[in-house]
Amino acid sequence: MNFDKAGFKNSFINQLQSMYGKGLEEADLYEQYMAFGACVREVISQNWIRTRQQYRSKNEKQVFYFSMEFLLGKLLDMYLIHLGLKEPCRQALAELGIDLAALAEAEPDAGLGNGGLGRLAACLLDSMAAMHLPGHGCGIRYKYGLFEQKIVDHHQVELPDNWLKNGYIWEYRKADKTVEVRFGGRITQIIQPDKWMFVHEDYEPVLAVPYDIPIVGYQNRTVNTLRLWSAEPAAIDFDLSSFNRGDYSRAVEYRHSVERISKILYPDDTHYEGRLLRLKQQYFFVSAGLQSILHCFKQRALPWRTLPEKVGVHINDTHPALAIPELMRLLIDEAGLGWEEAWNITVNTISYTNHTTMPEALEKWPVDMLEKLLPRIYLIIQEIHERLCRTVWDKTQSWDAVSEIAIIADGQVHMARLAVVGSYSVNGVAQIHSEILKNHTFAGFSRLYPYKFNNKTNGITHRRWLIKSNPALAELISRTIDSSWIKYPCDLIQLVNYAQDESLQQQFAAIKRQNKLKLAQFISNKYDIQVDVDSIFDVQVKRLHAYKRQILNVLHIMHLYNKLRENPQLDMVPRTFIFAGKAAPGYYIAKQTIKLIHVLAEKINHDTAIQGKLKVVFLENYSVSLAEMIISAADVSEQISTASKEASGTGNMKFMMNGAITIGTMDGANIEIKQAVGDANIVIFGLTAKQVFDYYHYGGYSAWDMYHNDPRIKTVMEQLVDGFFQEEREEFRPLYNDLLHNNDEFFVLKDFAAYCDAQRVVENKFRHSREWQKMALMNIAHSGIFSSDRMGSEYSVGIWKIKPVIITG
Ligand SMILES: *Cc1c(COP(=O)(O)O)cnc(C)c1O
């Protein structure tokens, strides 16, 4: 792209003037950022319009990825990289005395997601645009994203994330594309000579207003769309002029109840609560998204049966599973199709990704709630349920077989079962997870529809998680093997040929050290904790959850500390243990774990007897931006979930791509990482998924046995409750009880010894610097298959059957 530096500087100054009526010197950093953003918007919008036009004229199939979460992070740097404008803009701004990095920092993180699931949606959109694939996102424009985490007196405190307060430069309100979504009311059935008709009356109308965010492809002119819906009140004719107080308060109440719909993101990750507002959110964005898709389709004047050839709707977990009955409703009630035809179209349009097999995460809505809020949708679900049960009964004559697949059971609607029946493809997100889905979670369905089940291992976009977040490493790689890997990340494999190269190892080590220095500086400035950049940066950053086993990491640190107190001269490589992650506000054990990490850090970091060999740091407010800084500085990646529980993980992939060594269990994509890098370049420990299943199934595990037979365990467990940490002895009793009296559901104590051994292996490997750098380089070399480009093309070829559409200039 030609860059006219003088012209750019001019338009930047003009934007500042027209947006804020200010000259360069008067504008603050945020105003400068907004004005610069407006300049970038101009560049993007030309290609955006072009992309839309060419998608329309080429008439190829397009995919819409429905997700309740999109965890985008900051966009400015990504846009500049994708437009090929980062370096020229940096120079032009520098000439005006402005630091581009500081401007980019001024952008708020778009934190419209909890963790892995929302970040996956963001990575997938990035990859589709990079590969010219016509794929768009559909979600909710939450007024408040995931809460901001502050630690006060060692406790997590949640503050609202008012990310839109100063305006968001990357969104485009498309008021003319507003649609209406209807809640509540009554359904009456009108019997006509040749068909039924359903009339919906006394419903509450809600306007869904789209805000579009451009998704820019990597140096290729493609600009796809992420459409986020915002709820606004419809113009209901309340009689405000008559001073009728009842009507006035009704009008106010209506406005509030509507605005609540897109107000907050629920802060629970891998955990669900049957809240009415959440159900409203789900139907709201699903209905709005489908209406707008069908509206476009109708303009093409094609027969309805061709919908699956032109449109794919993918549901990211079961949160958008109401897309199935909603599409049925639109085809039957609005388009006038019969049941069979509508069902065929629906099933061939929708595909589904499952993200977890944990029972507490599988959504089940109470029948009365669904029936009351969405009466027509409930009728359709009932019909789907009855037809399914009949089919299975006719096939098997077995009540057990029927009850295994029933969508409606015990007064609840099982959304995962609805999603499986109503879609043509069901995938898990790592090999082991997809096998568990087939053989356990959906065993009944996989006998019925074996052809639906498949695997699509997760990926991450190397453009954000390497090129943007670790530019020095990206440049080193390009100098070594040339830059083809940016387009074809599997070309990173060529690094294998240089993994033994001493000069490359040293350059890699220097970059890692530089990144560690930057993180150490951040830690020093923010927390006044001094960490040794030559220590092992051992990192566990992810949502707090019992199955992710932060507590295993903590118990091991306590054990190391005990060893050091016993023998301060102990020969050990200094370690800095780094944690970050949010706990769901109502998740007591997770919050206690955060507190324990802080109390432990306080004690260890202030103990001069151990001569700084051990440090523990908890970084507040884990987010995409914080992840970028931490991961590029990591030596060791902690991926220690109980085998079978972590569907895939994506944090694990970000770390390997930045040359960290994984210490992990045989769970999720850790297994595929091990296959890729080889046993010599990863440290694996602990129970296998099969062993875990066998314990759950047959029993035979006793946490107390672990306690009595391993003195290390007994010591650290007692330290939790004997006042070792603080005056308040009972503070950590619930953690103690979970591990002992509740028999340690996640096998923390069972895996403790193996984990300690594995950590010894890590330490010994780190002592051999050249071997370590080689392992790091081998990890980077094999990380190409974990790019979301690979994932996106597998979805496109294997599930959606969509083709690239090259956008011409
Ligand atoms: C990648 C990412 C996650 C997912 O991490 P896991 O270790 O796979 O659970 C969560 N939050 C943020 C901000 C991320 O970038």
mmCIF file of N, CA, C and O in Angstrom, residues 756-789:
data_model
loop_
_atom_site.group_PDB
_atom_site.id
_atom_site.type_symbol
_atom_site.label_atom_id
_atom_site.label_comp_id
_atom_site.label_asym_id
_atom_site.label_seq_id
_atom_site.Cartn_x
_atom_site.Cartn_y
_atom_site.Cartn_z
ATOM 1 N N CYS A 756 5.702 -32.689 41.510
ATOM 2 C CA CYS A 756 6.992 -32.296 42.093
ATOM 3 C C CYS A 756 8.150 -32.866 41.268
ATOM 4 O O CYS A 756 9.127 -32.176 40.974
ATOM 5 N N ASP A 757 8.020 -34.130 40.893
ATOM 6 C CA ASP A 757 9.063 -34.754 40.065
ATOM 7 C C ASP A 757 9.211 -34.012 38.744
ATOM 8 O O ASP A 757 10.322 -33.743 38.277
ATOM 9 N N ALA A 758 8.080 -33.701 38.137
ATOM 10 C CA ALA A 758 8.115 -33.011 36.838
ATOM 11 C C ALA A 758 8.779 -31.642 36.987
ATOM 12 O O ALA A 758 9.546 -31.219 36.116
ATOM 13 N N GLN A 759 8.513 -30.974 38.103
ATOM 14 C CA GLN A 759 9.138 -29.669 38.315
ATOM 15 C C GLN A 759 10.650 -29.805 38.493
ATOM 16 O O GLN A 759 11.410 -28.914 38.090
ATOM 17 N N ARG A 760 11.079 -30.906 39.066
ATOM 18 C CA ARG A 760 12.535 -31.165 39.167
ATOM 19 C C ARG A 760 13.134 -31.341 37.777
ATOM 20 O O ARG A 760 14.234 -30.860 37.484
ATOM 21 N N VAL A 761 12.408 -32.040 36.923
ATOM 22 C CA VAL A 761 12.876 -32.226 35.545
ATOM 23 C C VAL A 761 13.009 -30.870 34.858
ATOM 24 O O VAL A 761 14.016 -30.579 34.195
ATOM 25 N N VAL A 762 12.000 -30.018 35.039
ATOM 26 C CA VAL A 762 12.047 -28.681 34.433
ATOM 27 C C VAL A 762 13.293 -27.932 34.908
ATOM 28 O O VAL A 762 14.039 -27.361 34.116
ATOM 29 N N GLU A 763 13.515 -27.971 36.210
ATOM 30 C CA GLU A 763 14.655 -27.249 36.773
ATOM 31 C C GLU A 763 15.969 -27.744 36.170
ATOM 32 O O GLU A 763 16.823 -26.956 35.767
ATOM 33 N N ASN A 764 16.109 -29.058 36.095
ATOM 34 C CA ASN A 764 17.363 -29.600 35.562
ATOM 35 C C ASN A 764 17.559 -29.255 34.097
ATOM 36 O O ASN A 764 18.678 -29.004 33.656
ATOM 37 N N LYS A 765 16.481 -29.234 33.361
ATOM 38 C CA LYS A 765 16.604 -28.843 31.958
ATOM 39 C C LYS A 765 17.021 -27.372 31.853
ATOM 40 O O LYS A 765 17.816 -26.999 30.980
ATOM 41 N N PHE A 766 16.481 -26.554 32.745
ATOM 42 C CA PHE A 766 16.791 -25.118 32.677
ATOM 43 C C PHE A 766 18.267 -24.850 32.981
ATOM 44 O O PHE A 766 18.849 -23.877 32.500
ATOM 45 N N ARG A 767 18.858 -25.713 33.780
ATOM 46 C CA ARG A 767 20.276 -25.533 34.115
ATOM 47 C C ARG A 767 21.163 -25.652 32.878
ATOM 48 O O ARG A 767 22.247 -25.080 32.832
ATOM 49 N N HIS A 768 20.718 -26.421 31.909
ATOM 50 C CA HIS A 768 21.498 -26.578 30.680
ATOM 51 C C HIS A 768 20.970 -25.603 29.649
ATOM 52 O O HIS A 768 20.055 -25.909 28.878
ATOM 53 N N SER A 769 21.592 -24.449 29.657
ATOM 54 C CA SER A 769 21.042 -23.334 28.906
ATOM 55 C C SER A 769 20.852 -23.659 27.416
ATOM 56 O O SER A 769 19.798 -23.387 26.848
ATOM 57 N N ARG A 770 21.869 -24.279 26.798
ATOM 58 C CA ARG A 770 21.756 -24.532 25.349
ATOM 59 C C ARG A 770 20.625 -25.508 25.054
ATOM 60 O O ARG A 770 19.864 -25.318 24.104
ATOM 61 N N GLU A 771 20.533 -26.539 25.886
ATOM 62 C CA GLU A 771 19.448 -27.502 25.705
ATOM 63 C C GLU A 771 18.092 -26.805 25.841
ATOM 64 O O GLU A 771 17.137 -27.080 25.110
ATOM 65 N N TRP A 772 18.022 -25.917 26.810
ATOM 66 C CA TRP A 772 16.765 -25.197 27.060
ATOM 67 C C TRP A 772 16.368 -24.356 25.844
ATOM 68 O O TRP A 772 15.225 -24.400 25.383
ATOM 69 N N GLN A 773 17.329 -23.583 25.331
ATOM 70 C CA GLN A 773 17.017 -22.733 24.163
ATOM 71 C C GLN A 773 16.605 -23.600 22.983
ATOM 72 O O GLN A 773 15.721 -23.238 22.211
ATOM 73 N N LYS A 774 17.261 -24.736 22.865
ATOM 74 C CA LYS A 774 16.905 -25.624 21.758
ATOM 75 C C LYS A 774 15.462 -26.109 21.914
ATOM 76 O O LYS A 774 14.684 -26.110 20.946
ATOM 77 N N MET A 775 15.102 -26.490 23.121
ATOM 78 C CA MET A 775 13.718 -26.927 23.361
ATOM 79 C C MET A 775 12.738 -25.814 23.024
ATOM 80 O O MET A 775 11.688 -26.045 22.414
ATOM 81 N N ALA A 776 13.094 -24.604 23.437
ATOM 82 C CA ALA A 776 12.210 -23.465 23.176
ATOM 83 C C ALA A 776 12.017 -23.291 21.668
ATOM 84 O O ALA A 776 10.891 -23.134 21.178
ATOM 85 N N LEU A 777 13.137 -23.365 20.933
ATOM 86 C CA LEU A 777 13.057 -23.194 19.478
ATOM 87 C C LEU A 777 12.256 -24.326 18.829
ATOM 88 O O LEU A 777 11.509 -24.106 17.868
ATOM 89 N N MET A 778 12.402 -25.535 19.375
ATOM 90 C CA MET A 778 11.620 -26.662 18.850
ATOM 91 C C MET A 778 10.119 -26.433 19.089
ATOM 92 O O MET A 778 9.285 -26.806 18.258
ATOM 93 N N ASN A 779 9.789 -25.837 20.215
ATOM 94 C CA ASN A 779 8.379 -25.529 20.480
ATOM 95 C C ASN A 779 7.846 -24.523 19.464
ATOM 96 O O ASN A 779 6.765 -24.706 18.912
ATOM 97 N N ILE A 780 8.616 -23.469 19.227
ATOM 98 C CA ILE A 780 8.174 -22.463 18.251
ATOM 99 C C ILE A 780 8.044 -23.116 16.869
ATOM 100 O O ILE A 780 7.043 -22.917 16.165
ATOM 101 N N ALA A 781 9.025 -23.928 16.533
ATOM 102 C CA ALA A 781 9.050 -24.565 15.198
ATOM 103 C C ALA A 781 7.794 -25.394 14.952
ATOM 104 O O ALA A 781 7.298 -25.470 13.829
ATOM 105 N N HIS A 782 7.288 -26.014 16.011
ATOM 106 C CA HIS A 782 6.131 -26.908 15.832
ATOM 107 C C HIS A 782 4.804 -26.249 16.176
ATOM 108 O O HIS A 782 3.777 -26.926 16.261
ATOM 109 N N SER A 783 4.815 -24.934 16.376
ATOM 110 C CA SER A 783 3.572 -24.269 16.810
ATOM 111 C C SER A 783 2.671 -23.882 15.640
ATOM 112 O O SER A 783 1.534 -23.461 15.856
ATOM 113 N N GLY A 784 3.179 -24.032 14.406
ATOM 114 C CA GLY A 784 2.400 -23.601 13.240
ATOM 115 C C GLY A 784 1.036 -24.263 13.136
ATOM 116 O O GLY A 784 0.040 -23.611 12.803
ATOM 117 N N ILE A 785 0.972 -25.561 13.468
ATOM 118 C CA ILE A 785 -0.324 -26.238 13.352
ATOM 119 C C ILE A 785 -1.326 -25.721 14.376
ATOM 120 O O ILE A 785 -2.521 -25.982 14.256
ATOM 121 N N PHE A 786 -0.858 -24.990 15.372
ATOM 122 C CA PHE A 786 -1.794 -24.437 16.347
ATOM 123 C C PHE A 786 -2.200 -23.005 16.003
ATOM 124 O O PHE A 786 -2.812 -22.312 16.814
ATOM 125 N N SER A 787 -1.849 -22.594 14.791
ATOM 126 C CA SER A 787 -2.392 -21.317 14.325
ATOM 127 C C SER A 787 -3.878 -21.497 14.035
ATOM 128 O O SER A 787 -4.306 -22.542 13.530
ATOM 129 N N SER A 788 -4.665 -20.468 14.321
ATOM 130 C CA SER A 788 -6.090 -20.544 13.992
ATOM 131 C C SER A 788 -6.304 -20.511 12.480
ATOM 132 O O SER A 788 -7.420 -20.749 12.021
ATOM 133 N N ASP A 789 -5.252 -20.242 11.688
ATOM 134 C CA ASP A 789 -5.408 -20.384 10.235
ATOM 135 C C ASP A 789 -5.671 -21.848 9.889
ATOM 136 O O ASP A 789 -6.545 -22.163 9.081
#
